[in-house]
Amino acid sequence: MSDAATVSAGTPEPVRAALFGPGRRATTVGLVLLTLVTAFEAMGVGTAMPAVIADLGAVSAYGWPFSAFLAASVCGTVLGGRWCDSAGPRGALLVTPVVFAAGLVVAGTADTLAQLLVGRVLQGASAGAQFVAAYVAIAAVYPERARPAFFGLLSAAWVLPSLIGPPVAALVTEEFSWHWVFLGLVPFVAVALALVVPGVRRLHHTGPPAGTGRGLILAATGAALGVTAVSWAGQHPDGVGAAVAAGALALLVPALRRLLPAGVFRARRGIPTVVAARGLIAGVFFAGNSYLPLMLTATHGWSLTAAGAPLVAAALGWAGASAWQGRHPDLPRTTLLRTGFLALAVGVTGLLAVAPAGGPAWLAFPAWAVAGVGMGVGYSAVSYLLLHHSAVHEVGAHTAAAQVADQLTTATLVGVGGALLAVLATPAVALTVLLVPLAALALVGALLAPRAG
């Protein structure tokens, strides 16, 4: 724990001073800037990918750069958690931005699909490990009362890329080249690293790592392949897809037994429920977020630009709610988690009215804005509770477990949506069927929320 964690035993440090005081200002700005760069990369690459594939490969290879990033991210998350718990976050926060920048350069200079995939693997692995390292650093540097406000800053760091990332990437691709979508971010990584370095010099390891590392690499590999296979199987609801899904299950079951805390599937009180809640809240929201534009374009005839507007409303709701909860550090986080799940359930239920051809399409705006508000309070509450329940030497492992739950649940629910689209008559029917279990899972999360305390 930082020696500046509190002003005194009896006087809590003001939140603003805890984030931007002389001892933490560079660390705060650096971590937020690293998040910004990662977010711009995530938003921009999807926009530029059609041009990338047109240059480097066939349309049949379109999903490979995304799958390579996802698989590497799972491995980086798991191994980064072990690294941070073993040696503290300093090394990871210094190394991962360099690897991420190298991945940007490799992808940005690619003239073959193979080189692009190498770059995406470097980006994914470093992004996964960097995410964990950031949480371990937050636990080590910032007092507990200031953490909700810091999570509000991280949420806000995703809003600007969500709003301007896709159009900027499109402009750069059309006016210059898709290569600059990757290469243009390298200087920002360098600036973020320069800001982080002074702040992480004080960080040191404070205890033994949680558990043992035995079998961790094998489990990480199994989880990475399993999550990727689940994503692929959802897009191929045929005999081959079923076989791949069965293989994914065979990989995931032993991997998750090693990577997730005991009691996750029974929602045991404390960290197991926190990890389960992270998977539920992320999976429900991002599955809905993935299919909402399709609902509006295929069923209601909206343009792609108009169909993306409710997603912007959700992003703004997320950022605003996250900032609000950061200004109220004394509110019970389990109450906020339950509120977040209930708001998410309201948002998904609103989309049930939008899904039919005769439904009120305009309702997508307020419904998904409410879902974004739910994420703003709920996701931040999960992040706070994760650190609150973790000893210093357990933060890396617990953060990695929560991120794996997030990735697996999202991949599974998005895959279910893809399968429904393939086997049911119309998007209106398929997405209506998908939204019912999504709303149910949000209500399950609300019921489980008190057990995260």
mmCIF file with all atom_site columns, N, CA, C and O in Angstrom, residues 111-160:
data_model
loop_
_atom_site.group_PDB
_atom_site.id
_atom_site.type_symbol
_atom_site.label_atom_id
_atom_site.label_alt_id
_atom_site.label_comp_id
_atom_site.label_asym_id
_atom_site.label_entity_id
_atom_site.label_seq_id
_atom_site.pdbx_PDB_ins_code
_atom_site.Cartn_x
_atom_site.Cartn_y
_atom_site.Cartn_z
_atom_site.occupancy
_atom_site.B_iso_or_equiv
_atom_site.pdbx_formal_charge
_atom_site.auth_seq_id
_atom_site.auth_comp_id
_atom_site.auth_asym_id
_atom_site.auth_atom_id
_atom_site.pdbx_PDB_model_num
ATOM 1   N N  . ASP A 1 111 ? 2.226   -6.015  -44.297 1.00 0.00 ? 111 ASP A N  1
ATOM 2   C CA . ASP A 1 111 ? 1.870   -6.177  -45.699 1.00 0.00 ? 111 ASP A CA 1
ATOM 3   C C  . ASP A 1 111 ? 1.393   -7.591  -45.986 1.00 0.00 ? 111 ASP A C  1
ATOM 4   O O  . ASP A 1 111 ? 1.178   -7.961  -47.139 1.00 0.00 ? 111 ASP A O  1
ATOM 5   N N  . THR A 1 112 ? 1.253   -8.377  -44.917 1.00 0.00 ? 112 THR A N  1
ATOM 6   C CA . THR A 1 112 ? 0.667   -9.711  -45.022 1.00 0.00 ? 112 THR A CA 1
ATOM 7   C C  . THR A 1 112 ? -0.296  -9.910  -43.856 1.00 0.00 ? 112 THR A C  1
ATOM 8   O O  . THR A 1 112 ? -0.166  -9.260  -42.802 1.00 0.00 ? 112 THR A O  1
ATOM 9   N N  . LEU A 1 113 ? -1.238  -10.835 -44.040 1.00 0.00 ? 113 LEU A N  1
ATOM 10  C CA . LEU A 1 113 ? -2.182  -11.132 -42.966 1.00 0.00 ? 113 LEU A CA 1
ATOM 11  C C  . LEU A 1 113 ? -1.462  -11.732 -41.765 1.00 0.00 ? 113 LEU A C  1
ATOM 12  O O  . LEU A 1 113 ? -1.804  -11.443 -40.616 1.00 0.00 ? 113 LEU A O  1
ATOM 13  N N  . ALA A 1 114 ? -0.441  -12.550 -42.016 1.00 0.00 ? 114 ALA A N  1
ATOM 14  C CA . ALA A 1 114 ? 0.298   -13.172 -40.917 1.00 0.00 ? 114 ALA A CA 1
ATOM 15  C C  . ALA A 1 114 ? 0.940   -12.117 -40.026 1.00 0.00 ? 114 ALA A C  1
ATOM 16  O O  . ALA A 1 114 ? 0.899   -12.215 -38.791 1.00 0.00 ? 114 ALA A O  1
ATOM 17  N N  . GLN A 1 115 ? 1.545   -11.087 -40.618 1.00 0.00 ? 115 GLN A N  1
ATOM 18  C CA . GLN A 1 115 ? 2.163   -10.032 -39.812 1.00 0.00 ? 115 GLN A CA 1
ATOM 19  C C  . GLN A 1 115 ? 1.110   -9.268  -39.031 1.00 0.00 ? 115 GLN A C  1
ATOM 20  O O  . GLN A 1 115 ? 1.324   -8.910  -37.864 1.00 0.00 ? 115 GLN A O  1
ATOM 21  N N  . LEU A 1 116 ? -0.036  -9.012  -39.656 1.00 0.00 ? 116 LEU A N  1
ATOM 22  C CA . LEU A 1 116 ? -1.117  -8.333  -38.933 1.00 0.00 ? 116 LEU A CA 1
ATOM 23  C C  . LEU A 1 116 ? -1.537  -9.138  -37.704 1.00 0.00 ? 116 LEU A C  1
ATOM 24  O O  . LEU A 1 116 ? -1.739  -8.578  -36.622 1.00 0.00 ? 116 LEU A O  1
ATOM 25  N N  . LEU A 1 117 ? -1.648  -10.455 -37.861 1.00 0.00 ? 117 LEU A N  1
ATOM 26  C CA . LEU A 1 117 ? -2.075  -11.297 -36.739 1.00 0.00 ? 117 LEU A CA 1
ATOM 27  C C  . LEU A 1 117 ? -1.039  -11.283 -35.619 1.00 0.00 ? 117 LEU A C  1
ATOM 28  O O  . LEU A 1 117 ? -1.398  -11.298 -34.435 1.00 0.00 ? 117 LEU A O  1
ATOM 29  N N  . VAL A 1 118 ? 0.245   -11.248 -35.974 1.00 0.00 ? 118 VAL A N  1
ATOM 30  C CA . VAL A 1 118 ? 1.286   -11.145 -34.940 1.00 0.00 ? 118 VAL A CA 1
ATOM 31  C C  . VAL A 1 118 ? 1.110   -9.850  -34.157 1.00 0.00 ? 118 VAL A C  1
ATOM 32  O O  . VAL A 1 118 ? 1.192   -9.825  -32.920 1.00 0.00 ? 118 VAL A O  1
ATOM 33  N N  . GLY A 1 119 ? 0.848   -8.756  -34.878 1.00 0.00 ? 119 GLY A N  1
ATOM 34  C CA . GLY A 1 119 ? 0.617   -7.492  -34.199 1.00 0.00 ? 119 GLY A CA 1
ATOM 35  C C  . GLY A 1 119 ? -0.592  -7.531  -33.292 1.00 0.00 ? 119 GLY A C  1
ATOM 36  O O  . GLY A 1 119 ? -0.567  -6.996  -32.173 1.00 0.00 ? 119 GLY A O  1
ATOM 37  N N  . ARG A 1 120 ? -1.657  -8.174  -33.735 1.00 0.00 ? 120 ARG A N  1
ATOM 38  C CA . ARG A 1 120 ? -2.873  -8.267  -32.921 1.00 0.00 ? 120 ARG A CA 1
ATOM 39  C C  . ARG A 1 120 ? -2.641  -9.121  -31.680 1.00 0.00 ? 120 ARG A C  1
ATOM 40  O O  . ARG A 1 120 ? -3.197  -8.843  -30.614 1.00 0.00 ? 120 ARG A O  1
ATOM 41  N N  . VAL A 1 121 ? -1.828  -10.170 -31.796 1.00 0.00 ? 121 VAL A N  1
ATOM 42  C CA . VAL A 1 121 ? -1.504  -10.992 -30.629 1.00 0.00 ? 121 VAL A CA 1
ATOM 43  C C  . VAL A 1 121 ? -0.732  -10.164 -29.602 1.00 0.00 ? 121 VAL A C  1
ATOM 44  O O  . VAL A 1 121 ? -1.011  -10.224 -28.391 1.00 0.00 ? 121 VAL A O  1
ATOM 45  N N  . LEU A 1 122 ? 0.249   -9.386  -30.064 1.00 0.00 ? 122 LEU A N  1
ATOM 46  C CA . LEU A 1 122 ? 1.004   -8.534  -29.138 1.00 0.00 ? 122 LEU A CA 1
ATOM 47  C C  . LEU A 1 122 ? 0.096   -7.511  -28.462 1.00 0.00 ? 122 LEU A C  1
ATOM 48  O O  . LEU A 1 122 ? 0.201   -7.268  -27.256 1.00 0.00 ? 122 LEU A O  1
ATOM 49  N N  . GLN A 1 123 ? -0.808  -6.915  -29.231 1.00 0.00 ? 123 GLN A N  1
ATOM 50  C CA . GLN A 1 123 ? -1.737  -5.947  -28.652 1.00 0.00 ? 123 GLN A CA 1
ATOM 51  C C  . GLN A 1 123 ? -2.662  -6.600  -27.630 1.00 0.00 ? 123 GLN A C  1
ATOM 52  O O  . GLN A 1 123 ? -2.896  -6.061  -26.543 1.00 0.00 ? 123 GLN A O  1
ATOM 53  N N  . GLY A 1 124 ? -3.203  -7.768  -27.967 1.00 0.00 ? 124 GLY A N  1
ATOM 54  C CA . GLY A 1 124 ? -4.138  -8.440  -27.069 1.00 0.00 ? 124 GLY A CA 1
ATOM 55  C C  . GLY A 1 124 ? -3.484  -8.873  -25.774 1.00 0.00 ? 124 GLY A C  1
ATOM 56  O O  . GLY A 1 124 ? -4.029  -8.664  -24.683 1.00 0.00 ? 124 GLY A O  1
ATOM 57  N N  . ALA A 1 125 ? -2.314  -9.497  -25.882 1.00 0.00 ? 125 ALA A N  1
ATOM 58  C CA . ALA A 1 125 ? -1.624  -9.979  -24.674 1.00 0.00 ? 125 ALA A CA 1
ATOM 59  C C  . ALA A 1 125 ? -1.261  -8.822  -23.756 1.00 0.00 ? 125 ALA A C  1
ATOM 60  O O  . ALA A 1 125 ? -1.447  -8.892  -22.531 1.00 0.00 ? 125 ALA A O  1
ATOM 61  N N  . SER A 1 126 ? -0.749  -7.734  -24.334 1.00 0.00 ? 126 SER A N  1
ATOM 62  C CA . SER A 1 126 ? -0.353  -6.592  -23.497 1.00 0.00 ? 126 SER A CA 1
ATOM 63  C C  . SER A 1 126 ? -1.569  -5.881  -22.920 1.00 0.00 ? 126 SER A C  1
ATOM 64  O O  . SER A 1 126 ? -1.541  -5.443  -21.759 1.00 0.00 ? 126 SER A O  1
ATOM 65  N N  . ALA A 1 127 ? -2.657  -5.771  -23.693 1.00 0.00 ? 127 ALA A N  1
ATOM 66  C CA . ALA A 1 127 ? -3.860  -5.120  -23.168 1.00 0.00 ? 127 ALA A CA 1
ATOM 67  C C  . ALA A 1 127 ? -4.438  -5.902  -21.998 1.00 0.00 ? 127 ALA A C  1
ATOM 68  O O  . ALA A 1 127 ? -4.876  -5.316  -20.995 1.00 0.00 ? 127 ALA A O  1
ATOM 69  N N  . GLY A 1 128 ? -4.461  -7.237  -22.096 1.00 0.00 ? 128 GLY A N  1
ATOM 70  C CA . GLY A 1 128 ? -4.978  -8.055  -20.997 1.00 0.00 ? 128 GLY A CA 1
ATOM 71  C C  . GLY A 1 128 ? -4.155  -7.902  -19.736 1.00 0.00 ? 128 GLY A C  1
ATOM 72  O O  . GLY A 1 128 ? -4.694  -7.710  -18.637 1.00 0.00 ? 128 GLY A O  1
ATOM 73  N N  . ALA A 1 129 ? -2.834  -7.980  -19.877 1.00 0.00 ? 129 ALA A N  1
ATOM 74  C CA . ALA A 1 129 ? -1.961  -7.846  -18.706 1.00 0.00 ? 129 ALA A CA 1
ATOM 75  C C  . ALA A 1 129 ? -1.999  -6.433  -18.146 1.00 0.00 ? 129 ALA A C  1
ATOM 76  O O  . ALA A 1 129 ? -1.959  -6.228  -16.924 1.00 0.00 ? 129 ALA A O  1
ATOM 77  N N  . GLN A 1 130 ? -2.098  -5.436  -19.030 1.00 0.00 ? 130 GLN A N  1
ATOM 78  C CA . GLN A 1 130 ? -2.137  -4.042  -18.576 1.00 0.00 ? 130 GLN A CA 1
ATOM 79  C C  . GLN A 1 130 ? -3.398  -3.757  -17.772 1.00 0.00 ? 130 GLN A C  1
ATOM 80  O O  . GLN A 1 130 ? -3.361  -3.018  -16.773 1.00 0.00 ? 130 GLN A O  1
ATOM 81  N N  . PHE A 1 131 ? -4.525  -4.341  -18.180 1.00 0.00 ? 131 PHE A N  1
ATOM 82  C CA . PHE A 1 131 ? -5.773  -4.161  -17.441 1.00 0.00 ? 131 PHE A CA 1
ATOM 83  C C  . PHE A 1 131 ? -5.612  -4.639  -16.000 1.00 0.00 ? 131 PHE A C  1
ATOM 84  O O  . PHE A 1 131 ? -6.005  -3.948  -15.053 1.00 0.00 ? 131 PHE A O  1
ATOM 85  N N  . VAL A 1 132 ? -5.031  -5.807  -15.825 1.00 0.00 ? 132 VAL A N  1
ATOM 86  C CA . VAL A 1 132 ? -4.840  -6.349  -14.483 1.00 0.00 ? 132 VAL A CA 1
ATOM 87  C C  . VAL A 1 132 ? -3.858  -5.485  -13.702 1.00 0.00 ? 132 VAL A C  1
ATOM 88  O O  . VAL A 1 132 ? -4.081  -5.165  -12.525 1.00 0.00 ? 132 VAL A O  1
ATOM 89  N N  . ALA A 1 133 ? -2.757  -5.109  -14.346 1.00 0.00 ? 133 ALA A N  1
ATOM 90  C CA . ALA A 1 133 ? -1.745  -4.303  -13.659 1.00 0.00 ? 133 ALA A CA 1
ATOM 91  C C  . ALA A 1 133 ? -2.322  -2.973  -13.178 1.00 0.00 ? 133 ALA A C  1
ATOM 92  O O  . ALA A 1 133 ? -1.980  -2.478  -12.099 1.00 0.00 ? 133 ALA A O  1
ATOM 93  N N  . ALA A 1 134 ? -3.212  -2.385  -13.980 1.00 0.00 ? 134 ALA A N  1
ATOM 94  C CA . ALA A 1 134 ? -3.827  -1.127  -13.578 1.00 0.00 ? 134 ALA A CA 1
ATOM 95  C C  . ALA A 1 134 ? -4.648  -1.307  -12.299 1.00 0.00 ? 134 ALA A C  1
ATOM 96  O O  . ALA A 1 134 ? -4.593  -0.461  -11.388 1.00 0.00 ? 134 ALA A O  1
ATOM 97  N N  . TYR A 1 135 ? -5.409  -2.398  -12.207 1.00 0.00 ? 135 TYR A N  1
ATOM 98  C CA . TYR A 1 135 ? -6.208  -2.637  -11.004 1.00 0.00 ? 135 TYR A CA 1
ATOM 99  C C  . TYR A 1 135 ? -5.317  -2.883  -9.788  1.00 0.00 ? 135 TYR A C  1
ATOM 100 O O  . TYR A 1 135 ? -5.618  -2.419  -8.686  1.00 0.00 ? 135 TYR A O  1
ATOM 101 N N  . VAL A 1 136 ? -4.222  -3.613  -9.980  1.00 0.00 ? 136 VAL A N  1
ATOM 102 C CA . VAL A 1 136 ? -3.304  -3.853  -8.864  1.00 0.00 ? 136 VAL A CA 1
ATOM 103 C C  . VAL A 1 136 ? -2.684  -2.528  -8.425  1.00 0.00 ? 136 VAL A C  1
ATOM 104 O O  . VAL A 1 136 ? -2.519  -2.274  -7.221  1.00 0.00 ? 136 VAL A O  1
ATOM 105 N N  . ALA A 1 137 ? -2.357  -1.664  -9.376  1.00 0.00 ? 137 ALA A N  1
ATOM 106 C CA . ALA A 1 137 ? -1.800  -0.361  -9.029  1.00 0.00 ? 137 ALA A CA 1
ATOM 107 C C  . ALA A 1 137 ? -2.824  0.504   -8.301  1.00 0.00 ? 137 ALA A C  1
ATOM 108 O O  . ALA A 1 137 ? -2.486  1.205   -7.348  1.00 0.00 ? 137 ALA A O  1
ATOM 109 N N  . ILE A 1 138 ? -4.077  0.454   -8.734  1.00 0.00 ? 138 ILE A N  1
ATOM 110 C CA . ILE A 1 138 ? -5.126  1.212   -8.049  1.00 0.00 ? 138 ILE A CA 1
ATOM 111 C C  . ILE A 1 138 ? -5.227  0.771   -6.590  1.00 0.00 ? 138 ILE A C  1
ATOM 112 O O  . ILE A 1 138 ? -5.336  1.595   -5.681  1.00 0.00 ? 138 ILE A O  1
ATOM 113 N N  . ALA A 1 139 ? -5.181  -0.551  -6.368  1.00 0.00 ? 139 ALA A N  1
ATOM 114 C CA . ALA A 1 139 ? -5.252  -1.067  -4.995  1.00 0.00 ? 139 ALA A CA 1
ATOM 115 C C  . ALA A 1 139 ? -4.050  -0.625  -4.173  1.00 0.00 ? 139 ALA A C  1
ATOM 116 O O  . ALA A 1 139 ? -4.168  -0.390  -2.967  1.00 0.00 ? 139 ALA A O  1
ATOM 117 N N  . ALA A 1 140 ? -2.884  -0.495  -4.820  1.00 0.00 ? 140 ALA A N  1
ATOM 118 C CA . ALA A 1 140 ? -1.665  -0.169  -4.083  1.00 0.00 ? 140 ALA A CA 1
ATOM 119 C C  . ALA A 1 140 ? -1.495  1.327   -3.859  1.00 0.00 ? 140 ALA A C  1
ATOM 120 O O  . ALA A 1 140 ? -0.919  1.742   -2.850  1.00 0.00 ? 140 ALA A O  1
ATOM 121 N N  . VAL A 1 141 ? -1.997  2.151   -4.769  1.00 0.00 ? 141 VAL A N  1
ATOM 122 C CA . VAL A 1 141 ? -1.686  3.585   -4.743  1.00 0.00 ? 141 VAL A CA 1
ATOM 123 C C  . VAL A 1 141 ? -2.787  4.415   -4.108  1.00 0.00 ? 141 VAL A C  1
ATOM 124 O O  . VAL A 1 141 ? -2.517  5.370   -3.380  1.00 0.00 ? 141 VAL A O  1
ATOM 125 N N  . TYR A 1 142 ? -4.055  4.071   -4.355  1.00 0.00 ? 142 TYR A N  1
ATOM 126 C CA . TYR A 1 142 ? -5.151  4.969   -3.985  1.00 0.00 ? 142 TYR A CA 1
ATOM 127 C C  . TYR A 1 142 ? -5.900  4.466   -2.746  1.00 0.00 ? 142 TYR A C  1
ATOM 128 O O  . TYR A 1 142 ? -6.167  3.264   -2.625  1.00 0.00 ? 142 TYR A O  1
ATOM 129 N N  . PRO A 1 143 ? -6.258  5.383   -1.847  1.00 0.00 ? 143 PRO A N  1
ATOM 130 C CA . PRO A 1 143 ? -7.061  4.978   -0.686  1.00 0.00 ? 143 PRO A CA 1
ATOM 131 C C  . PRO A 1 143 ? -8.425  4.478   -1.141  1.00 0.00 ? 143 PRO A C  1
ATOM 132 O O  . PRO A 1 143 ? -8.940  4.880   -2.189  1.00 0.00 ? 143 PRO A O  1
ATOM 133 N N  . GLU A 1 144 ? -9.004  3.614   -0.326  1.00 0.00 ? 144 GLU A N  1
ATOM 134 C CA . GLU A 1 144 ? -10.244 2.943   -0.728  1.00 0.00 ? 144 GLU A CA 1
ATOM 135 C C  . GLU A 1 144 ? -11.358 3.942   -1.046  1.00 0.00 ? 144 GLU A C  1
ATOM 136 O O  . GLU A 1 144 ? -12.135 3.737   -1.974  1.00 0.00 ? 144 GLU A O  1
ATOM 137 N N  . ARG A 1 145 ? -11.418 5.021   -0.318  1.00 0.00 ? 145 ARG A N  1
ATOM 138 C CA . ARG A 1 145 ? -12.511 5.981   -0.509  1.00 0.00 ? 145 ARG A CA 1
ATOM 139 C C  . ARG A 1 145 ? -12.399 6.715   -1.847  1.00 0.00 ? 145 ARG A C  1
ATOM 140 O O  . ARG A 1 145 ? -13.387 7.240   -2.356  1.00 0.00 ? 145 ARG A O  1
ATOM 141 N N  . ALA A 1 146 ? -11.198 6.767   -2.419  1.00 0.00 ? 146 ALA A N  1
ATOM 142 C CA . ALA A 1 146 ? -11.000 7.455   -3.694  1.00 0.00 ? 146 ALA A CA 1
ATOM 143 C C  . ALA A 1 146 ? -11.201 6.543   -4.899  1.00 0.00 ? 146 ALA A C  1
ATOM 144 O O  . ALA A 1 146 ? -11.277 7.028   -6.035  1.00 0.00 ? 146 ALA A O  1
ATOM 145 N N  . ARG A 1 147 ? -11.295 5.253   -4.669  1.00 0.00 ? 147 ARG A N  1
ATOM 146 C CA . ARG A 1 147 ? -11.359 4.330   -5.806  1.00 0.00 ? 147 ARG A CA 1
ATOM 147 C C  . ARG A 1 147 ? -12.624 4.484   -6.646  1.00 0.00 ? 147 ARG A C  1
ATOM 148 O O  . ARG A 1 147 ? -12.547 4.392   -7.874  1.00 0.00 ? 147 ARG A O  1
ATOM 149 N N  . PRO A 1 148 ? -13.813 4.718   -6.044  1.00 0.00 ? 148 PRO A N  1
ATOM 150 C CA . PRO A 1 148 ? -14.977 4.934   -6.917  1.00 0.00 ? 148 PRO A CA 1
ATOM 151 C C  . PRO A 1 148 ? -14.773 6.082   -7.897  1.00 0.00 ? 148 PRO A C  1
ATOM 152 O O  . PRO A 1 148 ? -15.169 5.986   -9.069  1.00 0.00 ? 148 PRO A O  1
ATOM 153 N N  . ALA A 1 149 ? -14.142 7.161   -7.448  1.00 0.00 ? 149 ALA A N  1
ATOM 154 C CA . ALA A 1 149 ? -13.889 8.286   -8.347  1.00 0.00 ? 149 ALA A CA 1
ATOM 155 C C  . ALA A 1 149 ? -12.899 7.906   -9.439  1.00 0.00 ? 149 ALA A C  1
ATOM 156 O O  . ALA A 1 149 ? -13.040 8.331   -10.596 1.00 0.00 ? 149 ALA A O  1
ATOM 157 N N  . PHE A 1 150 ? -11.920 7.073   -9.102  1.00 0.00 ? 150 PHE A N  1
ATOM 158 C CA . PHE A 1 150 ? -10.960 6.656   -10.128 1.00 0.00 ? 150 PHE A CA 1
ATOM 159 C C  . PHE A 1 150 ? -11.649 5.778   -11.171 1.00 0.00 ? 150 PHE A C  1
ATOM 160 O O  . PHE A 1 150 ? -11.389 5.917   -12.374 1.00 0.00 ? 150 PHE A O  1
ATOM 161 N N  . PHE A 1 151 ? -12.529 4.888   -10.721 1.00 0.00 ? 151 PHE A N  1
ATOM 162 C CA . PHE A 1 151 ? -13.255 4.067   -11.693 1.00 0.00 ? 151 PHE A CA 1
ATOM 163 C C  . PHE A 1 151 ? -14.161 4.937   -12.562 1.00 0.00 ? 151 PHE A C  1
ATOM 164 O O  . PHE A 1 151 ? -14.408 4.615   -13.732 1.00 0.00 ? 151 PHE A O  1
ATOM 165 N N  . GLY A 1 152 ? -14.656 6.042   -12.006 1.00 0.00 ? 152 GLY A N  1
ATOM 166 C CA . GLY A 1 152 ? -15.401 6.987   -12.819 1.00 0.00 ? 152 GLY A CA 1
ATOM 167 C C  . GLY A 1 152 ? -14.536 7.594   -13.914 1.00 0.00 ? 152 GLY A C  1
ATOM 168 O O  . GLY A 1 152 ? -14.984 7.767   -15.058 1.00 0.00 ? 152 GLY A O  1
ATOM 169 N N  . LEU A 1 153 ? -13.275 7.913   -13.588 1.00 0.00 ? 153 LEU A N  1
ATOM 170 C CA . LEU A 1 153 ? -12.358 8.437   -14.601 1.00 0.00 ? 153 LEU A CA 1
ATOM 171 C C  . LEU A 1 153 ? -12.094 7.409   -15.700 1.00 0.00 ? 153 LEU A C  1
ATOM 172 O O  . LEU A 1 153 ? -12.056 7.749   -16.889 1.00 0.00 ? 153 LEU A O  1
ATOM 173 N N  . LEU A 1 154 ? -11.909 6.141   -15.308 1.00 0.00 ? 154 LEU A N  1
ATOM 174 C CA . LEU A 1 154 ? -11.656 5.106   -16.309 1.00 0.00 ? 154 LEU A CA 1
ATOM 175 C C  . LEU A 1 154 ? -12.861 4.922   -17.229 1.00 0.00 ? 154 LEU A C  1
ATOM 176 O O  . LEU A 1 154 ? -12.701 4.702   -18.442 1.00 0.00 ? 154 LEU A O  1
ATOM 177 N N  . SER A 1 155 ? -14.067 5.003   -16.663 1.00 0.00 ? 155 SER A N  1
ATOM 178 C CA . SER A 1 155 ? -15.260 4.899   -17.506 1.00 0.00 ? 155 SER A CA 1
ATOM 179 C C  . SER A 1 155 ? -15.334 6.065   -18.484 1.00 0.00 ? 155 SER A C  1
ATOM 180 O O  . SER A 1 155 ? -15.646 5.894   -19.665 1.00 0.00 ? 155 SER A O  1
ATOM 181 N N  . ALA A 1 156 ? -15.034 7.268   -17.982 1.00 0.00 ? 156 ALA A N  1
ATOM 182 C CA . ALA A 1 156 ? -15.055 8.440   -18.860 1.00 0.00 ? 156 ALA A CA 1
ATOM 183 C C  . ALA A 1 156 ? -14.024 8.318   -19.967 1.00 0.00 ? 156 ALA A C  1
ATOM 184 O O  . ALA A 1 156 ? -14.226 8.832   -21.078 1.00 0.00 ? 156 ALA A O  1
ATOM 185 N N  . ALA A 1 157 ? -12.915 7.619   -19.684 1.00 0.00 ? 157 ALA A N  1
ATOM 186 C CA . ALA A 1 157 ? -11.868 7.464   -20.693 1.00 0.00 ? 157 ALA A CA 1
ATOM 187 C C  . ALA A 1 157 ? -12.319 6.630   -21.880 1.00 0.00 ? 157 ALA A C  1
ATOM 188 O O  . ALA A 1 157 ? -11.670 6.639   -22.930 1.00 0.00 ? 157 ALA A O  1
ATOM 189 N N  . TRP A 1 158 ? -13.425 5.888   -21.733 1.00 0.00 ? 158 TRP A N  1
ATOM 190 C CA . TRP A 1 158 ? -13.969 5.123   -22.858 1.00 0.00 ? 158 TRP A CA 1
ATOM 191 C C  . TRP A 1 158 ? -14.988 5.918   -23.665 1.00 0.00 ? 158 TRP A C  1
ATOM 192 O O  . TRP A 1 158 ? -15.333 5.531   -24.785 1.00 0.00 ? 158 TRP A O  1
ATOM 193 N N  . VAL A 1 159 ? -15.483 7.023   -23.118 1.00 0.00 ? 159 VAL A N  1
ATOM 194 C CA . VAL A 1 159 ? -16.560 7.742   -23.802 1.00 0.00 ? 159 VAL A CA 1
ATOM 195 C C  . VAL A 1 159 ? -16.057 8.463   -25.043 1.00 0.00 ? 159 VAL A C  1
ATOM 196 O O  . VAL A 1 159 ? -16.629 8.336   -26.135 1.00 0.00 ? 159 VAL A O  1
ATOM 197 N N  . LEU A 1 160 ? -14.975 9.239   -24.916 1.00 0.00 ? 160 LEU A N  1
ATOM 198 C CA . LEU A 1 160 ? -14.458 9.973   -26.072 1.00 0.00 ? 160 LEU A CA 1
ATOM 199 C C  . LEU A 1 160 ? -14.108 9.027   -27.224 1.00 0.00 ? 160 LEU A C  1
ATOM 200 O O  . LEU A 1 160 ? -14.508 9.288   -28.371 1.00 0.00 ? 160 LEU A O  1
#
